[in-house]
mmCIF file of C-alpha atoms in Angstrom:
data_model
loop_
_atom_site.group_PDB
_atom_site.id
_atom_site.type_symbol
_atom_site.label_atom_id
_atom_site.label_comp_id
_atom_site.label_asym_id
_atom_site.label_seq_id
_atom_site.Cartn_x
_atom_site.Cartn_y
_atom_site.Cartn_z
ATOM 1 C CA UNK A 1098 8.383 9.240 18.731
ATOM 2 C CA UNK A 1099 5.146 8.381 16.974
ATOM 3 C CA UNK A 1100 1.990 10.261 17.940
ATOM 4 C CA UNK A 1101 -1.000 8.208 19.029
ATOM 5 C CA UNK A 1102 -1.937 6.015 16.091
ATOM 6 C CA UNK A 1103 -5.319 4.733 14.975
ATOM 7 C CA UNK A 1104 -4.932 0.933 14.902
ATOM 8 C CA UNK A 1105 -7.434 -1.786 13.980
ATOM 9 C CA UNK A 1106 -6.827 -5.459 14.822
ATOM 10 C CA UNK A 1107 -8.918 -8.363 13.605
ATOM 11 C CA UNK A 1108 -8.364 -11.863 14.970
ATOM 12 C CA UNK A 1109 -9.079 -14.899 12.782
ATOM 13 C CA UNK A 1110 -12.660 -16.089 13.064
ATOM 14 C CA UNK A 1111 -11.463 -19.709 12.816
ATOM 15 C CA UNK A 1112 -8.140 -21.515 13.143
ATOM 16 C CA UNK A 1113 -4.965 -19.470 12.765
ATOM 17 C CA UNK A 1114 -3.515 -20.300 9.358
ATOM 18 C CA UNK A 1115 -0.238 -18.556 10.153
ATOM 19 C CA UNK A 1116 1.424 -17.226 13.299
ATOM 20 C CA UNK A 1117 2.745 -14.186 11.413
ATOM 21 C CA UNK A 1118 0.264 -11.295 11.449
ATOM 22 C CA UNK A 1119 -0.593 -9.350 8.313
ATOM 23 C CA UNK A 1120 0.071 -5.594 8.593
ATOM 24 C CA UNK A 1121 -1.575 -3.345 5.997
ATOM 25 C CA UNK A 1122 0.109 -0.015 5.144
ATOM 26 C CA UNK A 1123 -2.031 2.529 3.292
ATOM 27 C CA UNK A 1124 -0.940 4.966 0.608
ATOM 28 C CA UNK A 1125 -0.995 8.730 0.209
ATOM 29 C CA UNK A 1126 -4.187 10.726 0.765
ATOM 30 C CA UNK A 1127 -5.950 7.907 2.653
ATOM 31 C CA UNK A 1128 -5.984 6.141 6.045
ATOM 32 C CA UNK A 1129 -6.686 2.763 7.629
ATOM 33 C CA UNK A 1130 -10.299 3.079 6.467
ATOM 34 C CA UNK A 1131 -9.297 2.050 2.914
ATOM 35 C CA UNK A 1132 -8.325 -1.432 4.210
ATOM 36 C CA UNK A 1133 -11.237 -1.760 6.598
ATOM 37 C CA UNK A 1134 -13.820 -1.894 3.819
ATOM 38 C CA UNK A 1135 -12.715 -5.350 2.630
ATOM 39 C CA UNK A 1136 -9.133 -6.484 3.250
ATOM 40 C CA UNK A 1137 -9.078 -6.384 7.050
ATOM 41 C CA UNK A 1138 -11.992 -8.808 7.357
ATOM 42 C CA UNK A 1139 -10.980 -10.880 4.316
ATOM 43 C CA UNK A 1140 -7.568 -11.893 5.656
ATOM 44 C CA UNK A 1141 -8.860 -12.401 9.198
ATOM 45 C CA UNK A 1142 -11.556 -14.698 7.851
ATOM 46 C CA UNK A 1143 -8.845 -16.629 6.004
ATOM 47 C CA UNK A 1144 -6.948 -17.349 9.229
ATOM 48 C CA UNK A 1145 -4.539 -14.420 9.603
ATOM 49 C CA UNK A 1146 -4.466 -11.902 12.410
ATOM 50 C CA UNK A 1147 -4.729 -8.670 10.449
ATOM 51 C CA UNK A 1148 -3.786 -5.136 11.446
ATOM 52 C CA UNK A 1149 -4.491 -1.856 9.671
ATOM 53 C CA UNK A 1150 -3.439 1.548 10.967
ATOM 54 C CA UNK A 1151 -3.406 5.184 9.939
ATOM 55 C CA UNK A 1152 -0.050 6.862 9.488
ATOM 56 C CA UNK A 1153 0.488 9.998 11.567
ATOM 57 C CA UNK A 1154 -1.660 12.878 10.367
ATOM 58 C CA UNK A 1155 -4.059 10.529 8.562
ATOM 59 C CA UNK A 1156 -7.438 9.078 9.485
ATOM 60 C CA UNK A 1157 -7.875 9.043 13.252
ATOM 61 C CA UNK A 1158 -4.171 9.204 14.126
ATOM 62 C CA UNK A 1159 -2.577 12.147 15.892
ATOM 63 C CA UNK A 1160 -0.342 14.701 14.242
ATOM 64 C CA UNK A 1161 -2.815 16.217 11.791
ATOM 65 C CA UNK A 1162 -1.743 19.776 12.669
ATOM 66 C CA UNK A 1163 1.837 19.056 11.544
ATOM 67 C CA UNK A 1164 1.115 16.521 8.807
ATOM 68 C CA UNK A 1165 3.023 18.482 6.167
ATOM 69 C CA UNK A 1166 6.222 18.039 8.173
ATOM 70 C CA UNK A 1167 5.956 14.236 8.313
ATOM 71 C CA UNK A 1168 8.704 12.439 6.407
ATOM 72 C CA UNK A 1169 8.831 8.939 4.961
ATOM 73 C CA UNK A 1170 11.164 8.068 7.835
ATOM 74 C CA UNK A 1171 8.447 9.241 10.239
ATOM 75 C CA UNK A 1172 6.008 6.897 8.526
ATOM 76 C CA UNK A 1173 8.535 4.069 8.872
ATOM 77 C CA UNK A 1174 8.684 4.892 12.584
ATOM 78 C CA UNK A 1175 4.885 4.564 12.741
ATOM 79 C CA UNK A 1176 5.144 1.131 11.133
ATOM 80 C CA UNK A 1177 7.859 0.167 13.625
ATOM 81 C CA UNK A 1178 5.606 1.269 16.495
ATOM 82 C CA UNK A 1179 2.767 -0.958 15.288
ATOM 83 C CA UNK A 1180 4.998 -3.966 14.661
ATOM 84 C CA UNK A 1181 6.655 -3.633 18.086
ATOM 85 C CA UNK A 1182 3.282 -4.434 19.674
ATOM 86 C CA UNK A 1183 2.871 -7.737 17.803
ATOM 87 C CA UNK A 1184 5.621 -10.014 19.104
ATOM 88 C CA UNK A 1185 5.939 -11.713 15.688
ATOM 89 C CA UNK A 1186 7.691 -10.958 12.427
ATOM 90 C CA UNK A 1187 4.946 -9.564 10.160
ATOM 91 C CA UNK A 1188 3.708 -10.173 6.661
ATOM 92 C CA UNK A 1189 3.650 -6.660 5.167
ATOM 93 C CA UNK A 1190 1.236 -5.445 2.501
ATOM 94 C CA UNK A 1191 1.821 -1.880 1.325
ATOM 95 C CA UNK A 1192 -0.184 0.041 -1.263
ATOM 96 C CA UNK A 1193 1.222 2.887 -3.387
ATOM 97 C CA UNK A 1194 3.093 5.202 -0.955
ATOM 98 C CA UNK A 1195 2.597 2.482 1.669
ATOM 99 C CA UNK A 1196 4.679 0.195 -0.540
ATOM 100 C CA UNK A 1197 7.471 2.765 -0.462
ATOM 101 C CA UNK A 1198 7.221 2.935 3.349
ATOM 102 C CA UNK A 1199 7.494 -0.860 3.467
ATOM 103 C CA UNK A 1200 10.594 -0.780 1.264
ATOM 104 C CA UNK A 1201 12.236 1.767 3.567
ATOM 105 C CA UNK A 1202 11.278 -0.369 6.592
ATOM 106 C CA UNK A 1203 13.018 -3.366 5.017
ATOM 107 C CA UNK A 1204 16.316 -1.476 4.888
ATOM 108 C CA UNK A 1205 16.720 -2.167 8.627
ATOM 109 C CA UNK A 1206 14.091 -4.748 9.589
ATOM 110 C CA UNK A 1207 13.011 -8.284 8.653
ATOM 111 C CA UNK A 1208 9.610 -9.425 7.422
ATOM 112 C CA UNK A 1209 8.134 -12.881 6.902
ATOM 113 C CA UNK A 1210 6.870 -11.928 3.458
ATOM 114 C CA UNK A 1211 6.080 -8.711 1.578
ATOM 115 C CA UNK A 1212 3.439 -7.649 -0.933
ATOM 116 C CA UNK A 1213 3.805 -4.365 -2.830
ATOM 117 C CA UNK A 1214 0.483 -3.283 -4.385
ATOM 118 C CA UNK A 1215 0.684 -0.650 -7.148
ATOM 119 C CA UNK A 1216 3.693 0.583 -5.222
ATOM 120 C CA UNK A 1217 5.825 3.653 -5.699
ATOM 121 C CA UNK A 1218 9.042 2.194 -7.195
ATOM 122 C CA UNK A 1219 12.322 2.210 -5.243
ATOM 123 C CA UNK A 1220 13.632 5.192 -7.244
ATOM 124 C CA UNK A 1221 10.624 7.247 -6.176
ATOM 125 C CA UNK A 1222 8.106 9.303 -8.126
ATOM 126 C CA UNK A 1223 10.217 11.210 -10.668
ATOM 127 C CA UNK A 1224 9.789 8.707 -13.511
ATOM 128 C CA UNK A 1225 6.162 8.131 -12.537
ATOM 129 C CA UNK A 1226 5.380 11.862 -12.573
ATOM 130 C CA UNK A 1227 7.193 12.386 -15.876
ATOM 131 C CA UNK A 1228 5.243 9.568 -17.533
ATOM 132 C CA UNK A 1229 1.944 10.936 -16.212
ATOM 133 C CA UNK A 1230 2.720 14.528 -17.225
ATOM 134 C CA UNK A 1231 3.550 13.463 -20.786
ATOM 135 C CA UNK A 1232 0.834 10.878 -21.416
ATOM 136 C CA UNK A 1233 -1.976 12.137 -19.161
ATOM 137 C CA UNK A 1234 -1.503 15.846 -18.440
ATOM 138 C CA UNK A 1235 -5.114 16.201 -17.269
ATOM 139 C CA UNK A 1236 -4.621 13.550 -14.576
ATOM 140 C CA UNK A 1237 -1.248 15.019 -13.599
ATOM 141 C CA UNK A 1238 -2.896 18.415 -13.089
ATOM 142 C CA UNK A 1239 -5.709 16.895 -11.023
ATOM 143 C CA UNK A 1240 -3.198 15.118 -8.772
ATOM 144 C CA UNK A 1241 -1.571 18.510 -8.235
ATOM 145 C CA UNK A 1242 -4.904 20.067 -7.280
ATOM 146 C CA UNK A 1243 -5.767 17.153 -4.975
ATOM 147 C CA UNK A 1244 -2.632 17.945 -2.997
ATOM 148 C CA UNK A 1245 -3.313 21.694 -3.148
ATOM 149 C CA UNK A 1246 -6.984 21.814 -2.172
ATOM 150 C CA UNK A 1247 -8.070 18.298 -1.161
ATOM 151 C CA UNK A 1248 -10.855 16.150 -2.665
ATOM 152 C CA UNK A 1249 -12.914 18.870 -4.381
ATOM 153 C CA UNK A 1250 -15.927 17.656 -6.374
ATOM 154 C CA UNK A 1251 -14.491 19.264 -9.527
ATOM 155 C CA UNK A 1252 -11.696 16.692 -9.397
ATOM 156 C CA UNK A 1253 -13.819 13.636 -8.851
ATOM 157 C CA UNK A 1254 -14.644 12.635 -12.421
ATOM 158 C CA UNK A 1255 -11.135 12.302 -13.894
ATOM 159 C CA UNK A 1256 -9.293 11.462 -10.681
ATOM 160 C CA UNK A 1257 -12.068 9.134 -9.557
ATOM 161 C CA UNK A 1258 -11.801 7.153 -12.808
ATOM 162 C CA UNK A 1259 -8.056 6.757 -12.225
ATOM 163 C CA UNK A 1260 -8.536 5.480 -8.693
ATOM 164 C CA UNK A 1261 -11.622 3.286 -9.126
ATOM 165 C CA UNK A 1262 -13.181 1.277 -11.934
ATOM 166 C CA UNK A 1263 -16.131 2.829 -13.710
ATOM 167 C CA UNK A 1264 -18.424 0.072 -12.455
ATOM 168 C CA UNK A 1265 -17.965 1.107 -8.821
ATOM 169 C CA UNK A 1266 -21.332 2.460 -7.662
ATOM 170 C CA UNK A 1267 -21.325 6.245 -7.883
ATOM 171 C CA UNK A 1268 -22.445 6.588 -4.279
ATOM 172 C CA UNK A 1269 -19.594 4.423 -2.991
ATOM 173 C CA UNK A 1270 -17.115 6.213 -5.238
ATOM 174 C CA UNK A 1271 -18.226 9.594 -3.920
ATOM 175 C CA UNK A 1272 -17.949 8.391 -0.307
ATOM 176 C CA UNK A 1273 -14.428 7.060 -0.888
ATOM 177 C CA UNK A 1274 -13.331 10.155 -2.790
ATOM 178 C CA UNK A 1275 -14.722 12.427 -0.081
ATOM 179 C CA UNK A 1276 -12.563 10.694 2.545
ATOM 180 C CA UNK A 1277 -9.306 11.533 0.792
ATOM 181 C CA UNK A 1278 -7.056 14.162 2.359
ATOM 182 C CA UNK A 1279 -3.955 16.075 1.391
ATOM 183 C CA UNK A 1280 -0.589 14.368 1.863
ATOM 184 C CA UNK A 1281 2.541 15.533 3.658
ATOM 185 C CA UNK A 1282 4.583 17.835 1.415
ATOM 186 C CA UNK A 1283 7.759 16.482 2.969
ATOM 187 C CA UNK A 1284 6.807 12.850 2.350
ATOM 188 C CA UNK A 1285 6.068 13.643 -1.299
ATOM 189 C CA UNK A 1286 9.457 15.340 -1.591
ATOM 190 C CA UNK A 1287 11.117 12.282 -0.040
ATOM 191 C CA UNK A 1288 9.519 10.120 -2.732
ATOM 192 C CA UNK A 1289 10.605 12.608 -5.404
ATOM 193 C CA UNK A 1290 14.210 11.617 -4.801
ATOM 194 C CA UNK A 1291 15.404 13.046 -1.481
ATOM 195 C CA UNK A 1292 15.036 9.717 0.375
ATOM 196 C CA UNK A 1293 15.630 6.842 -2.082
ATOM 197 C CA UNK A 1294 15.397 3.163 -1.212
ATOM 198 C CA UNK A 1295 18.580 1.116 -0.775
ATOM 199 C CA UNK A 1296 17.707 -2.570 -0.859
ATOM 200 C CA UNK A 1297 19.522 -5.579 -2.267
ATOM 201 C CA UNK A 1298 17.414 -8.448 -3.653
ATOM 202 C CA UNK A 1299 19.710 -10.862 -1.833
ATOM 203 C CA UNK A 1300 18.655 -9.452 1.545
ATOM 204 C CA UNK A 1301 14.890 -9.489 0.976
ATOM 205 C CA UNK A 1302 12.149 -11.796 2.276
ATOM 206 C CA UNK A 1303 9.815 -13.447 -0.246
ATOM 207 C CA UNK A 1304 8.165 -10.622 -2.190
ATOM 208 C CA UNK A 1305 5.175 -10.254 -4.484
ATOM 209 C CA UNK A 1306 4.748 -7.151 -6.640
ATOM 210 C CA UNK A 1307 1.192 -6.767 -7.910
ATOM 211 C CA UNK A 1308 -0.190 -4.147 -10.276
ATOM 212 C CA UNK A 1309 -2.893 -3.539 -12.841
ATOM 213 C CA UNK A 1310 -2.849 -3.128 -16.606
ATOM 214 C CA UNK A 1311 -5.230 -0.202 -16.276
ATOM 215 C CA UNK A 1312 -3.584 1.586 -13.353
ATOM 216 C CA UNK A 1313 -3.104 5.173 -14.516
ATOM 217 C CA UNK A 1314 -1.387 6.370 -11.327
ATOM 218 C CA UNK A 1315 1.369 3.738 -11.025
ATOM 219 C CA UNK A 1316 1.489 2.262 -14.540
ATOM 220 C CA UNK A 1317 2.274 -1.381 -15.169
ATOM 221 C CA UNK A 1318 5.690 -0.548 -16.663
ATOM 222 C CA UNK A 1319 6.862 0.762 -13.295
ATOM 223 C CA UNK A 1320 5.297 -2.155 -11.422
ATOM 224 C CA UNK A 1321 7.211 -4.538 -13.685
ATOM 225 C CA UNK A 1322 10.395 -2.524 -13.112
ATOM 226 C CA UNK A 1323 9.990 -2.850 -9.329
ATOM 227 C CA UNK A 1324 9.509 -6.605 -9.595
ATOM 228 C CA UNK A 1325 12.584 -6.939 -11.809
ATOM 229 C CA UNK A 1326 14.655 -4.746 -9.498
ATOM 230 C CA UNK A 1327 13.925 -7.040 -6.543
ATOM 231 C CA UNK A 1328 13.733 -10.322 -8.491
ATOM 232 C CA UNK A 1329 10.252 -10.639 -6.982
ATOM 233 C CA UNK A 1330 7.187 -12.600 -8.009
ATOM 234 C CA UNK A 1331 4.942 -10.521 -10.251
ATOM 235 C CA UNK A 1332 1.208 -10.439 -10.932
ATOM 236 C CA UNK A 1333 -0.554 -8.034 -13.290
ATOM 237 C CA UNK A 1334 -4.344 -7.888 -13.010
ATOM 238 C CA UNK A 1335 -7.030 -6.853 -15.490
ATOM 239 C CA UNK A 1336 -10.179 -4.832 -14.864
ATOM 240 C CA UNK A 1337 -9.067 -3.122 -11.647
ATOM 241 C CA UNK A 1338 -7.873 0.404 -10.924
ATOM 242 C CA UNK A 1339 -5.217 1.889 -8.652
ATOM 243 C CA UNK A 1340 -7.200 1.687 -5.399
ATOM 244 C CA UNK A 1341 -7.353 -2.101 -5.569
ATOM 245 C CA UNK A 1342 -8.621 -2.620 -2.028
ATOM 246 C CA UNK A 1343 -11.719 -0.493 -2.730
ATOM 247 C CA UNK A 1344 -12.403 -1.488 -6.325
ATOM 248 C CA UNK A 1345 -15.339 -3.590 -7.467
ATOM 249 C CA UNK A 1346 -12.890 -6.400 -8.180
ATOM 250 C CA UNK A 1347 -10.988 -6.039 -4.911
ATOM 251 C CA UNK A 1348 -11.345 -9.767 -4.246
ATOM 252 C CA UNK A 1349 -9.355 -10.604 -7.388
ATOM 253 C CA UNK A 1350 -6.412 -8.783 -5.812
ATOM 254 C CA UNK A 1351 -7.025 -10.300 -2.376
ATOM 255 C CA UNK A 1352 -7.375 -13.845 -3.751
ATOM 256 C CA UNK A 1353 -4.136 -13.537 -5.721
ATOM 257 C CA UNK A 1354 -2.282 -12.210 -2.677
ATOM 258 C CA UNK A 1355 -3.691 -14.953 -0.451
ATOM 259 C CA UNK A 1356 -2.795 -17.662 -2.957
ATOM 260 C CA UNK A 1357 0.756 -16.352 -3.200
ATOM 261 C CA UNK A 1358 1.076 -16.127 0.593
ATOM 262 C CA UNK A 1359 -0.113 -19.706 1.125
ATOM 263 C CA UNK A 1360 2.191 -21.093 -1.541
ATOM 264 C CA UNK A 1361 5.205 -19.029 -0.491
ATOM 265 C CA UNK A 1362 4.921 -19.570 3.253
ATOM 266 C CA UNK A 1363 4.311 -23.299 2.792
ATOM 267 C CA UNK A 1364 7.389 -23.527 0.587
ATOM 268 C CA UNK A 1365 9.463 -21.561 3.096
ATOM 269 C CA UNK A 1366 8.246 -23.867 5.860
ATOM 270 C CA UNK A 1367 9.211 -26.950 3.839
ATOM 271 C CA UNK A 1368 12.658 -25.465 3.165
ATOM 272 C CA UNK A 1369 13.139 -24.743 6.859
ATOM 273 C CA UNK A 1370 12.190 -28.315 7.796
ATOM 274 C CA UNK A 1371 14.619 -29.678 5.211
ATOM 275 C CA UNK A 1372 17.438 -27.549 6.611
ATOM 276 C CA UNK A 1373 16.683 -28.636 10.150
ATOM 277 C CA UNK A 1374 16.592 -32.307 9.126
ATOM 278 C CA UNK A 1375 19.928 -31.922 7.378
#
């Protein structure tokens, strides 16, 4: 059973563009706060009921004292708990580890549409970690220390540049970096290969996989691999770092996601009408 979860809901400020709510799933080391800076309001203002929440042990959710014991399956249970309150099949947007949680959720549950942002690939982190250790050993070591000691100021320069573009104001970057927290050891082990994803492209809802050419944490090669694995739509952005929702150019990511959602859901609606007419 999920502990008490921190949940934020934002209703559309104007007409509802879609009856399916958007649920935002954050990645490792963060909480719902990373969506609340921009994305929560952006999608609500565009006509979607939008929900962000903190996984157990993160942000304002319960379970912090046993966070290291939380598994990916526990995080999927948290997502199930949030979705059960909605009464509608959701549109899911998952970032990094949150994308992996979304993939595991889809093994047993439907979704109206799915967006994976700089997501951990279905095979997990082994290839990702190997690539980082070989090509960027300094960043690999700083990721290790982030998990070991938390967001220490000695880590901010190199790790901060990997997470956020250099043109993010230093004050904002420091505030964001200071809000990071260590991740569950068990969840990281699950993504290292102990809890792989089993999904068939034939069983998936419409899916967009979006990444960045300059993402140093989940490189574009792995983003492309994920898209190919699922036969999903694929967008690769310029001039944006791993933490897309907090970056200076966050709206480039949001606009591309919104455009894809509008086009995809309209097409699905047209297909449904055609089937019904037939």
